[in-house]
Each structure stands twice: as structure tokens, then as C-alpha cells.
PDB file of C-alpha atoms in Angstrom:
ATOM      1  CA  UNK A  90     -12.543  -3.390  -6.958  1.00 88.00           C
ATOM      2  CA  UNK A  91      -9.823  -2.602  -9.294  1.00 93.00           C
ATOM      3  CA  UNK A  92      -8.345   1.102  -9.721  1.00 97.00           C
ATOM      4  CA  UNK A  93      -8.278   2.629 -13.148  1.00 98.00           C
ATOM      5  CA  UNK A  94      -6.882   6.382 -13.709  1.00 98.00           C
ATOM      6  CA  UNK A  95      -8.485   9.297 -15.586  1.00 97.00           C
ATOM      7  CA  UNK A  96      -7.853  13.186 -14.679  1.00 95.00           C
ATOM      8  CA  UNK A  97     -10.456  14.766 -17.015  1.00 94.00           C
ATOM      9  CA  UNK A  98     -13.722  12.819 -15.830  1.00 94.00           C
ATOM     10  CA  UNK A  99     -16.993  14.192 -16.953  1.00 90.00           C
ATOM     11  CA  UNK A 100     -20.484  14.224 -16.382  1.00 86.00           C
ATOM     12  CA  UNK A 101     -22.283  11.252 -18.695  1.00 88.00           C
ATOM     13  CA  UNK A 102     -20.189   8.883 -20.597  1.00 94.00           C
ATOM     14  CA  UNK A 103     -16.061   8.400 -20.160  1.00 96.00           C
ATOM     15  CA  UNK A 104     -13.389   6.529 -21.888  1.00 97.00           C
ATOM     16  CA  UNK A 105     -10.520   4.976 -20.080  1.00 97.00           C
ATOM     17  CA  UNK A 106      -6.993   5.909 -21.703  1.00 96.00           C
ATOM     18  CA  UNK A 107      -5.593   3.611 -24.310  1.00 96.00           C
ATOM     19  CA  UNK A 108      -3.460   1.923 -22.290  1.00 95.00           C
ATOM     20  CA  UNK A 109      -5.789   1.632 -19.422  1.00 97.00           C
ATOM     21  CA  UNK A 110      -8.235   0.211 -21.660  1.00 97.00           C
ATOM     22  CA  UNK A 111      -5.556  -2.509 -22.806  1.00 96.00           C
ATOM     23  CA  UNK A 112      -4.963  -3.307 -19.334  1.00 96.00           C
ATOM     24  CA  UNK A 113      -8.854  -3.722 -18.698  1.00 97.00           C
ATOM     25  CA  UNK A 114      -9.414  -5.614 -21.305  1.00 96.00           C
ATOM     26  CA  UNK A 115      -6.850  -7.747 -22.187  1.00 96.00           C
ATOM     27  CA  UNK A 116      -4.799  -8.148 -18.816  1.00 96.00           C
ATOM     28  CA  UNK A 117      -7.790  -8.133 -16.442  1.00 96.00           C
ATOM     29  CA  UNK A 118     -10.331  -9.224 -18.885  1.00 97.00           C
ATOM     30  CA  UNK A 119     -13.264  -7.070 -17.263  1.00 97.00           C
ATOM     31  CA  UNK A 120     -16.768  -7.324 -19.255  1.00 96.00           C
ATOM     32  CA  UNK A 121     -19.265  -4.660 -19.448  1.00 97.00           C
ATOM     33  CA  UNK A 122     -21.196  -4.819 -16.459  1.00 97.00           C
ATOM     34  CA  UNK A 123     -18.679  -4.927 -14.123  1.00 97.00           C
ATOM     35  CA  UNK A 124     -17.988  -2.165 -11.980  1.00 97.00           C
ATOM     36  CA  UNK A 125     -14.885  -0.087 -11.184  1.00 98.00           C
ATOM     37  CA  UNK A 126     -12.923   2.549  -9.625  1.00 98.00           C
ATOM     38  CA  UNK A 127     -11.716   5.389 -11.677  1.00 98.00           C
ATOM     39  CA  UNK A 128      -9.538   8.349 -10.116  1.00 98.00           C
ATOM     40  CA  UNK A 129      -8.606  11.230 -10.770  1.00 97.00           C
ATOM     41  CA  UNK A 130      -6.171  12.304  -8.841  1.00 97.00           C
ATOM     42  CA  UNK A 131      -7.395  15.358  -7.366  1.00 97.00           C
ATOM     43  CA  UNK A 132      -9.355  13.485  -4.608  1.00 97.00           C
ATOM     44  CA  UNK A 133     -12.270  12.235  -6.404  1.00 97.00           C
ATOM     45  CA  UNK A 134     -13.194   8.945  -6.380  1.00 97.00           C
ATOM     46  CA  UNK A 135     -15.503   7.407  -8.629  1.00 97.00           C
ATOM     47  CA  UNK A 136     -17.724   4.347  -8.312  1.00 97.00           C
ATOM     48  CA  UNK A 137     -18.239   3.152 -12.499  1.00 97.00           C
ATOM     49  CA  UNK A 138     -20.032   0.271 -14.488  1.00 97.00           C
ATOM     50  CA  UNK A 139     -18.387  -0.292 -18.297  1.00 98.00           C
ATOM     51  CA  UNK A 140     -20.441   0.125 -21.009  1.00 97.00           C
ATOM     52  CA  UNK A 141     -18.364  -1.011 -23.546  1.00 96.00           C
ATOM     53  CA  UNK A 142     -15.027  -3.089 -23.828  1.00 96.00           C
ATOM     54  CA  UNK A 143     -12.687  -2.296 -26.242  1.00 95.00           C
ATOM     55  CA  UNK A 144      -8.672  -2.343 -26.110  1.00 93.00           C
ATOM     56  CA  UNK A 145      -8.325   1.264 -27.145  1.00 95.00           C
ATOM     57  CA  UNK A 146     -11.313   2.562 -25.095  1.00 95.00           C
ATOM     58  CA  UNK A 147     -13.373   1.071 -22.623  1.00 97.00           C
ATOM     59  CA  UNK A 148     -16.017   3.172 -21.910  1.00 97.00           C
ATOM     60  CA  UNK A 149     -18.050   3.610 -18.436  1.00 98.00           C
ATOM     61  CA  UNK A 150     -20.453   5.887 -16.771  1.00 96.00           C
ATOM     62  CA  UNK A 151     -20.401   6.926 -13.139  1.00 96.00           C
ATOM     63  CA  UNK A 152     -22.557   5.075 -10.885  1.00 96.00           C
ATOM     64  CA  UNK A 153     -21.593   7.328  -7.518  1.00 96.00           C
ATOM     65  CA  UNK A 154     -18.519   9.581  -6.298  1.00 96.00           C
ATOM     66  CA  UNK A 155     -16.820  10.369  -3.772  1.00 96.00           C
ATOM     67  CA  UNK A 156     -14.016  13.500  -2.666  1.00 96.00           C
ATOM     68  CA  UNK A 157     -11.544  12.770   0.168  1.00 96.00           C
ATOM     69  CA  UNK A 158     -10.137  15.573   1.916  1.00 93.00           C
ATOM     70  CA  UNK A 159      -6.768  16.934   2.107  1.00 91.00           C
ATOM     71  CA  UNK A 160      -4.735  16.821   4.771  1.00 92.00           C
ATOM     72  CA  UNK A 161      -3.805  20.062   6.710  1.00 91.00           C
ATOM     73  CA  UNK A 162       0.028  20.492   5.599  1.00 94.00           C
ATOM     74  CA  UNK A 163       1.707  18.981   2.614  1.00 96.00           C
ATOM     75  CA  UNK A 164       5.220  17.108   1.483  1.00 97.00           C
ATOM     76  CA  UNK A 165       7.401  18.807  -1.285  1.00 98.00           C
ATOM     77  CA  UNK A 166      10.905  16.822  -1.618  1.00 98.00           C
ATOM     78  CA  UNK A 167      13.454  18.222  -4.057  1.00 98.00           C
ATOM     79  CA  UNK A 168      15.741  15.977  -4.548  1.00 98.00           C
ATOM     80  CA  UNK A 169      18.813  15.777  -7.018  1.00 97.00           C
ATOM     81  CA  UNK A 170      18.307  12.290  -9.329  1.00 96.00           C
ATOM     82  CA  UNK A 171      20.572   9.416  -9.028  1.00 94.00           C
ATOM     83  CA  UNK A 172      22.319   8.111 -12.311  1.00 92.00           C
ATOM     84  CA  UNK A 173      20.396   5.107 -11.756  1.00 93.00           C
ATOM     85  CA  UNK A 174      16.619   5.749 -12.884  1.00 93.00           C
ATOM     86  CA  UNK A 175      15.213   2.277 -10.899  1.00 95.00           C
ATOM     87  CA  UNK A 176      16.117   3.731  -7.615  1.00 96.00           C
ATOM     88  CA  UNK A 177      14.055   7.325  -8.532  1.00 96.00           C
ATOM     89  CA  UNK A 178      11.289   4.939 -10.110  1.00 97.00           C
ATOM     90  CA  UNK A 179      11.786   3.042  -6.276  1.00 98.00           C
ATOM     91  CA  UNK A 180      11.194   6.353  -4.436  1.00 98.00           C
ATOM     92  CA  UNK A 181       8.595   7.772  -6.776  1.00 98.00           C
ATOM     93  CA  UNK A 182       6.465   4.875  -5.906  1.00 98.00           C
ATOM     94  CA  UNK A 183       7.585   4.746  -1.877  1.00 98.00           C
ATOM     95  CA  UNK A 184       6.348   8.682  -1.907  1.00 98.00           C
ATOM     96  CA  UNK A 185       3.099   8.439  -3.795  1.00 98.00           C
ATOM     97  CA  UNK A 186       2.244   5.210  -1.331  1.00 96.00           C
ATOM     98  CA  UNK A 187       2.870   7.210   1.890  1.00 95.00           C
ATOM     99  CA  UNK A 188       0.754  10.679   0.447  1.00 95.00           C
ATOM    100  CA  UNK A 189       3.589  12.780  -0.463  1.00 97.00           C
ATOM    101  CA  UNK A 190       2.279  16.026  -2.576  1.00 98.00           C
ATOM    102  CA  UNK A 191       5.172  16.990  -4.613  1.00 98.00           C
ATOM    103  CA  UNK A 192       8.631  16.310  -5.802  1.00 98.00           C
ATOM    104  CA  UNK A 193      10.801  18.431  -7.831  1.00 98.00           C
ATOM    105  CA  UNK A 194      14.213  16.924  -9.633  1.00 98.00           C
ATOM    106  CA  UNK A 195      16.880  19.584  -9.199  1.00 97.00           C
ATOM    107  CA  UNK A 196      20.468  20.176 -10.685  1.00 96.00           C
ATOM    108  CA  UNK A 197      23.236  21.167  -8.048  1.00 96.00           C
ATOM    109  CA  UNK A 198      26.909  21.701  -8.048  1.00 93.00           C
ATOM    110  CA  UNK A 199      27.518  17.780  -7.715  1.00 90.00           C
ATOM    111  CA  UNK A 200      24.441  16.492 -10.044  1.00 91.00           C
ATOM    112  CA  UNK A 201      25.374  13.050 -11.401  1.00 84.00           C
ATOM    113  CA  UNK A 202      22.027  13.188 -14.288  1.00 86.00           C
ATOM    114  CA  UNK A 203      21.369  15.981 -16.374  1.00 84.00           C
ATOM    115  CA  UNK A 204      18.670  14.791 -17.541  1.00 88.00           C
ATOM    116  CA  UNK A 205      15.398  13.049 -16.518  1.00 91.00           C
ATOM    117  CA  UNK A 206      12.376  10.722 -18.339  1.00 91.00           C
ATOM    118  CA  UNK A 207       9.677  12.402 -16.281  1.00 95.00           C
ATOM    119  CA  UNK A 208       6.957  10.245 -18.653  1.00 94.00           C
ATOM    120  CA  UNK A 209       8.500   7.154 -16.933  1.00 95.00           C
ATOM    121  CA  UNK A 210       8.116   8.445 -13.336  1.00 97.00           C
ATOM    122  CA  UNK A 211       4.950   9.684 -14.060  1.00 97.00           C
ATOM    123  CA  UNK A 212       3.691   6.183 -15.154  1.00 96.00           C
ATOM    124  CA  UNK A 213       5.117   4.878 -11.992  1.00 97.00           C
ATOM    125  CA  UNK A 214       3.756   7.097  -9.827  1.00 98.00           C
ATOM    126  CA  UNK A 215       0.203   6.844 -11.627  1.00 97.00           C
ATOM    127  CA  UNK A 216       0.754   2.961 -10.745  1.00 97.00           C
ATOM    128  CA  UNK A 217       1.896   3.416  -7.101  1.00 98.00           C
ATOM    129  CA  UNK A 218      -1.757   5.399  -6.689  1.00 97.00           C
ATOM    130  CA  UNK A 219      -3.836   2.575  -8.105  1.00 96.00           C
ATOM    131  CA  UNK A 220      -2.064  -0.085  -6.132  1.00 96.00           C
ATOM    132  CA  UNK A 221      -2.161   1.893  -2.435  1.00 96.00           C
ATOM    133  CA  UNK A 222      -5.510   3.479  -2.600  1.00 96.00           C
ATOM    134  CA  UNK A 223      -4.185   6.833  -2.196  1.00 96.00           C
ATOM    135  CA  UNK A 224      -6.796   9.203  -4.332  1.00 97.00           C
ATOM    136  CA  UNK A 225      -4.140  12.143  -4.442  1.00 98.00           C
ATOM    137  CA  UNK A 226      -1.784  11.788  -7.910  1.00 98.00           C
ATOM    138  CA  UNK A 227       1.961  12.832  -6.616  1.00 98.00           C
ATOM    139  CA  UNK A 228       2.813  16.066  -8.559  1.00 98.00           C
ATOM    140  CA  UNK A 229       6.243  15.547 -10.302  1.00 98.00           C
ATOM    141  CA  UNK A 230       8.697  18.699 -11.112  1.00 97.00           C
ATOM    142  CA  UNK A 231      11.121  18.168 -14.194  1.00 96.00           C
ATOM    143  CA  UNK A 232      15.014  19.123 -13.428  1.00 96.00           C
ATOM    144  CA  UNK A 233      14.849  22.721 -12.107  1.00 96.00           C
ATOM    145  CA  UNK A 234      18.329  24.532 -11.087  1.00 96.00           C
ATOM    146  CA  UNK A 235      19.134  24.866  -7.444  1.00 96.00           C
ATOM    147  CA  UNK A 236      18.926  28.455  -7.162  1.00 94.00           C
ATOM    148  CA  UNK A 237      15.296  28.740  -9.283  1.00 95.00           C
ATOM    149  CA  UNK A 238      14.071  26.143  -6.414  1.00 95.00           C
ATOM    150  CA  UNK A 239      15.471  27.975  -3.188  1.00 94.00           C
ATOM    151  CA  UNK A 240      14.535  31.320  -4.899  1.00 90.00           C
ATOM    152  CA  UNK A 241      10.997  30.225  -5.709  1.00 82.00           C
ATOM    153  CA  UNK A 242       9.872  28.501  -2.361  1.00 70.00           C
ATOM    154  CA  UNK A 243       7.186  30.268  -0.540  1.00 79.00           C
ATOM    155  CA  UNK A 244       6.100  30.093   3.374  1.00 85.00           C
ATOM    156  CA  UNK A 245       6.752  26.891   3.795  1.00 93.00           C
ATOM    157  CA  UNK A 246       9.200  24.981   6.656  1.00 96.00           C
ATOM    158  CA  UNK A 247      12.488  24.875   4.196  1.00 97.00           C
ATOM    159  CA  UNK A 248      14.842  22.599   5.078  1.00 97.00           C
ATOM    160  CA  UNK A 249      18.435  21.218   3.925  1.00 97.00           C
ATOM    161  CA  UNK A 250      19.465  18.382   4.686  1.00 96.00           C
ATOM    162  CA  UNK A 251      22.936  17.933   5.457  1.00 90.00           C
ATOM    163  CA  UNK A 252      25.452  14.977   6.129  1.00 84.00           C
ATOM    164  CA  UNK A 253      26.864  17.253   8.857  1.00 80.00           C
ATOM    165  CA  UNK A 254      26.078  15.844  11.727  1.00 80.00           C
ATOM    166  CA  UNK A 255      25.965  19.268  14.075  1.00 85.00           C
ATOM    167  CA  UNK A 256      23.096  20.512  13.052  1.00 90.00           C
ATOM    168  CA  UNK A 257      19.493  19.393  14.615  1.00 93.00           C
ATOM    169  CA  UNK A 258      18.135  16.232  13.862  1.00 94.00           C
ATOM    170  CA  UNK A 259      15.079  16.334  11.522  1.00 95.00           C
ATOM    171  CA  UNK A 260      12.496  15.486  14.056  1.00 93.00           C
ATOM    172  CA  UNK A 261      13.664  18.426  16.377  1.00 94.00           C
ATOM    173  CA  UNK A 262      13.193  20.915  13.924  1.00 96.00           C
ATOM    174  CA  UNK A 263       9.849  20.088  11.910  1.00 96.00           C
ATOM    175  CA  UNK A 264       6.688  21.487  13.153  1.00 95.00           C
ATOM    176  CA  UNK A 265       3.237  19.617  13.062  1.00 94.00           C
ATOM    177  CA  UNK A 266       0.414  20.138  10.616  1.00 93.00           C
ATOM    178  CA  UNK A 267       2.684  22.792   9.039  1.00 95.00           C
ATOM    179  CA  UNK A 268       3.855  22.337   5.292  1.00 96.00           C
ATOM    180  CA  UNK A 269       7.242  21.177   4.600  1.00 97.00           C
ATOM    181  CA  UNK A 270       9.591  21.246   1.712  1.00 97.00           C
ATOM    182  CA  UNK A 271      12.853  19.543   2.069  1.00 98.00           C
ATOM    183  CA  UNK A 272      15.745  19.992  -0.166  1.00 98.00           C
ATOM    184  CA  UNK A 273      18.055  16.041  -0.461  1.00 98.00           C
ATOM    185  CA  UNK A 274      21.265  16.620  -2.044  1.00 95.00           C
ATOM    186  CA  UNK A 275      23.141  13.889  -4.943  1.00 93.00           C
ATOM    187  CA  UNK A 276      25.421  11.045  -3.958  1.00 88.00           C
ATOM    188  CA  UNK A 277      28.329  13.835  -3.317  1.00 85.00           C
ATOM    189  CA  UNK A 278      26.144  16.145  -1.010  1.00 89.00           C
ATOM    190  CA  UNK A 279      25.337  19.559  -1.758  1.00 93.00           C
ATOM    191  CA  UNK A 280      28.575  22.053  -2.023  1.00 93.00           C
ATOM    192  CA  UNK A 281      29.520  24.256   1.032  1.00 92.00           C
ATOM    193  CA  UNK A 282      28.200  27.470  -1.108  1.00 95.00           C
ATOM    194  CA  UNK A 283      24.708  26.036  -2.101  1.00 96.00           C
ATOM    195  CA  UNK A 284      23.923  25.117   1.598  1.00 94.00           C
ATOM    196  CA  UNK A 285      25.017  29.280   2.291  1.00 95.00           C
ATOM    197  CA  UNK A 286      22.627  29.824  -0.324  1.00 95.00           C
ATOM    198  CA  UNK A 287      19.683  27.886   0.931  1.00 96.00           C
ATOM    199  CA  UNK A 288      20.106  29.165   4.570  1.00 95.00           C
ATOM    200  CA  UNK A 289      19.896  33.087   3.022  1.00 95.00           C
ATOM    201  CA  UNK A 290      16.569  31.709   1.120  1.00 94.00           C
ATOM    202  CA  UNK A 291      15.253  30.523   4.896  1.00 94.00           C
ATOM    203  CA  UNK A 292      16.373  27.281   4.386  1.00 96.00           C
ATOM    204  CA  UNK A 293      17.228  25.485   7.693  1.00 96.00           C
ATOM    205  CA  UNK A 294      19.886  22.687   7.655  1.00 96.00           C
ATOM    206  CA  UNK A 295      19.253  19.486   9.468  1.00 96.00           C
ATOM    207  CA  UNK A 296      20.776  16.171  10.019  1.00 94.00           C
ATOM    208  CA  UNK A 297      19.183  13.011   8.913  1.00 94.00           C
ATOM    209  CA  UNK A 298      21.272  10.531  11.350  1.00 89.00           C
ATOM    210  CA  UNK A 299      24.996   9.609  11.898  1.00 87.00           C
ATOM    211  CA  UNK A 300      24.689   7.291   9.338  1.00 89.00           C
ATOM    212  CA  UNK A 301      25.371   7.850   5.419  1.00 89.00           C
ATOM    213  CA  UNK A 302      22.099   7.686   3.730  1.00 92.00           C
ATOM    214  CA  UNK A 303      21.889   6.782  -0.234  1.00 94.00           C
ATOM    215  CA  UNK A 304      19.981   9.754  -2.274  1.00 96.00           C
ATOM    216  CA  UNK A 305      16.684   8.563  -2.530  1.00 97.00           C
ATOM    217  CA  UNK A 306      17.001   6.606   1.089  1.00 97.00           C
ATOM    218  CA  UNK A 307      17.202  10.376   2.362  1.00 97.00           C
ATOM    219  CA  UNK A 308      14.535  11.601   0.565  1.00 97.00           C
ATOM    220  CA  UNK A 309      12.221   8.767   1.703  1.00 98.00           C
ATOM    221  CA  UNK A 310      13.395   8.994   5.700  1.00 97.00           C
ATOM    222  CA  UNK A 311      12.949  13.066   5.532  1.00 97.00           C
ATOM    223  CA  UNK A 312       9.249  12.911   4.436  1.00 97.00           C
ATOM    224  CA  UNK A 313       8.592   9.704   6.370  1.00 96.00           C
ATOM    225  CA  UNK A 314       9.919  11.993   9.349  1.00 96.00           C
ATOM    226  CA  UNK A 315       7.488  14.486   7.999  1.00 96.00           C
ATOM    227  CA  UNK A 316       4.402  12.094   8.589  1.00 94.00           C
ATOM    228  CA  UNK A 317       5.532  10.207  11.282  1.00 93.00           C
ATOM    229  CA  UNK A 318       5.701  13.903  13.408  1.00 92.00           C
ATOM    230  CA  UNK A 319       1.828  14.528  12.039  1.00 88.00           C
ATOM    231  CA  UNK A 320       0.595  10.967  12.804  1.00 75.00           C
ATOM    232  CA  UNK A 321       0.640   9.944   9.118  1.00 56.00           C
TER     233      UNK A 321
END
């Protein structure tokens, strides 16, 4: 049954967005009568019939629902962006597949983008729900300075990741069912001075691996680590 998205469902009749509607009408050529999925993103998931096909808004009413429940910890990854937007739009879709909760751009010392289409990732992380199943919509965070991050983090497992290789690997250091945010640093690595910072905000640095990891390859390994230590 295919997926649609809309976060403001209510009770009696709904509209799919515009562009929803386009792709229900035109792309999958759906006819009223035929029944859907819609989410929300907040866990809901909503058995539908349309009621009326239109390109800028196909309407439907709810037939039955259902709410998943939330896992026990979550995922927040703040990550600096790569200059190259496909390989954020890569990992925005990788994260939202595998449940991540939350992802927050931020600038450092060694940022290579200063600044960041959230609409697009949005979009694509909107997309990566429908296609996996996942009810939960990933919550992205626009470009937020380093020290507003590490300042605002709350009680939390905080952790730095680091491409020096003395500290503890990842998986000796993360703690099941406990919520984890983990801080990935650009192509040149987070300065000397911002990992001081972090570890005087509680942060704890860790090592990925012996190997060099591309940006967003670290930020997908760390929260796979994540789920992989809770029996994702």
C-alpha cells in the first residue's frame, strides 16, 4: 500500500499536500476508492480511502489508525556538512531508514559550507520515511555554531568523535537503551580547542576505527554503532 505524508491529520476529511497529490495522481495514477497510507510522522499511522482525485488535492478520510511506539533511547548526530550537498542528501536518507531521531548541521573551526538548503533535506528525508516504513519523520537542525550545540546538550551520552586513535573505540564507551548524541567533525576534523571544549561540556571523545572515515561515512557508522549496541 503506498505511503503518502501529512503532519496535521484531522478528524473527518484530509487533503494530501500539493505535491503529494501530483504524485498520487499523476505519477501513481490512484482513483478514488483506493486505499492508502498516510503518516504523520509522529508515530501515527493511518489506514485511508480517497475521496476525491485532484492534482492539487486529493482528498481522503481515515478508514483506521494506528500509533507505534518509541523506542527507549534516541539518536541525535551533529554533524558539520560537506561542500557536497548529494552526500548530506545520501546520509539524510541512510539515517531516517535506520530510525535516527535527530540531526543538527553545525559550523566549527574547519566548516567547509556555511550554509545549508534544509527544504531539500527535508524533502529527502520525508522520502526516505515513505520508502522504509519507518513512521517516525527524522527531525532536522539548520547550521547551529559549535559552542550553542555543546552548550545546549542536556543528559544525554555526549560524545566526540575523534580521528585520534587513543581514545576508546565507540562500542566500548556507549551504553544500551540510553540516549546518545554524537558530535562528527568536517573533512579537516574538529580543532584541538573545540574537542577541549566539548570534553568541559561532558563530551567524551571516541575513536571510530584506524581507518579515515569521510564526513557523513562517520556520522552513519557512529549511529549505526548506536543501534547495533541496542539490537536495532
Amino acid at each position: 500500500m503506498t505511503i503518502f505524508y501529512k503532519n496535521d491529520i484531522i478528524e473527518g476529511p484530509n487533503a494530501l499536500s500539493e505535491e503529494e497529490s501530483k504524485h498520487c495522481a499523476l505519477v501513481l495514477r490512484h482513483k478514488k476508492g483506493d486505499e492508502i497510507q498516510v503518516f504523520d510522522g509522529k508515530g501515527n499511522k493511518h489506514v485511508a480511502v480517497l475521496t476525491q482525485i485532484h492534482k492539487k488535492a486529493c482528498e481522503f478520510e481515515i478508514i483506521r489508525s494506528e500509533t507505534s511506539t518509541k523506542k527507549p533511547f534516541s539518536i541525535h548526530l551533529a554533524i558539520a556538512p560537506t561542500k557536497n550537498m548529494d552526500r548530506m542528501e545520501w546520509l539524510v536518507e541512510k539515517l531516517s531508514e535506520t530510525g535516527v531521531d535527530e540531526v543538527t548541521f553545525i559550523q566549527t573551526q574547519n566548516s567547509e559550507r556555511k550554509k545549508l538548503r534544509i527544504d531539500r533535506l527535508e524533502k529527502k528525508a520525508i522520502s526516505a520515511m515513505k520508502q522504509s516504513g519507518n513512521p517516525f519523520l527524522l527531525k532536522l537542525n539548520d547550521l547551529t555554531p559549535f559552542d550553542q550545540l555543546i552548550d545546549a546538550e542536556n543528559n544525554n551520552l555526549k560524545l566526540i568523535a575523534h580521528v585520534d586513535h587513543s581514545y576508546k573505540y565507540i562500542q566500548d564507551i556507549l551504553i544500551p537503551k540510553k540516549s546518545t548524541t554524537i558530535l562528527i567533525g568536517p573533512e579537516g576534523d574538529f580543532s584541538l580547542n573545540e574537542i577541549e571544549q566539548a570534553k568541559k561540556a561532558g563530551f567524551q571523545a571516541t575513536s571510530l576505527g584506524e581507518n579515515t572515515l569521510r564526513t557523513e561515512t562517520a556520522g552513519f557508522v557512529a549511529c549505526c554503532a548506536v543501534n547495533l549496541i541496542n539490537k536495532f
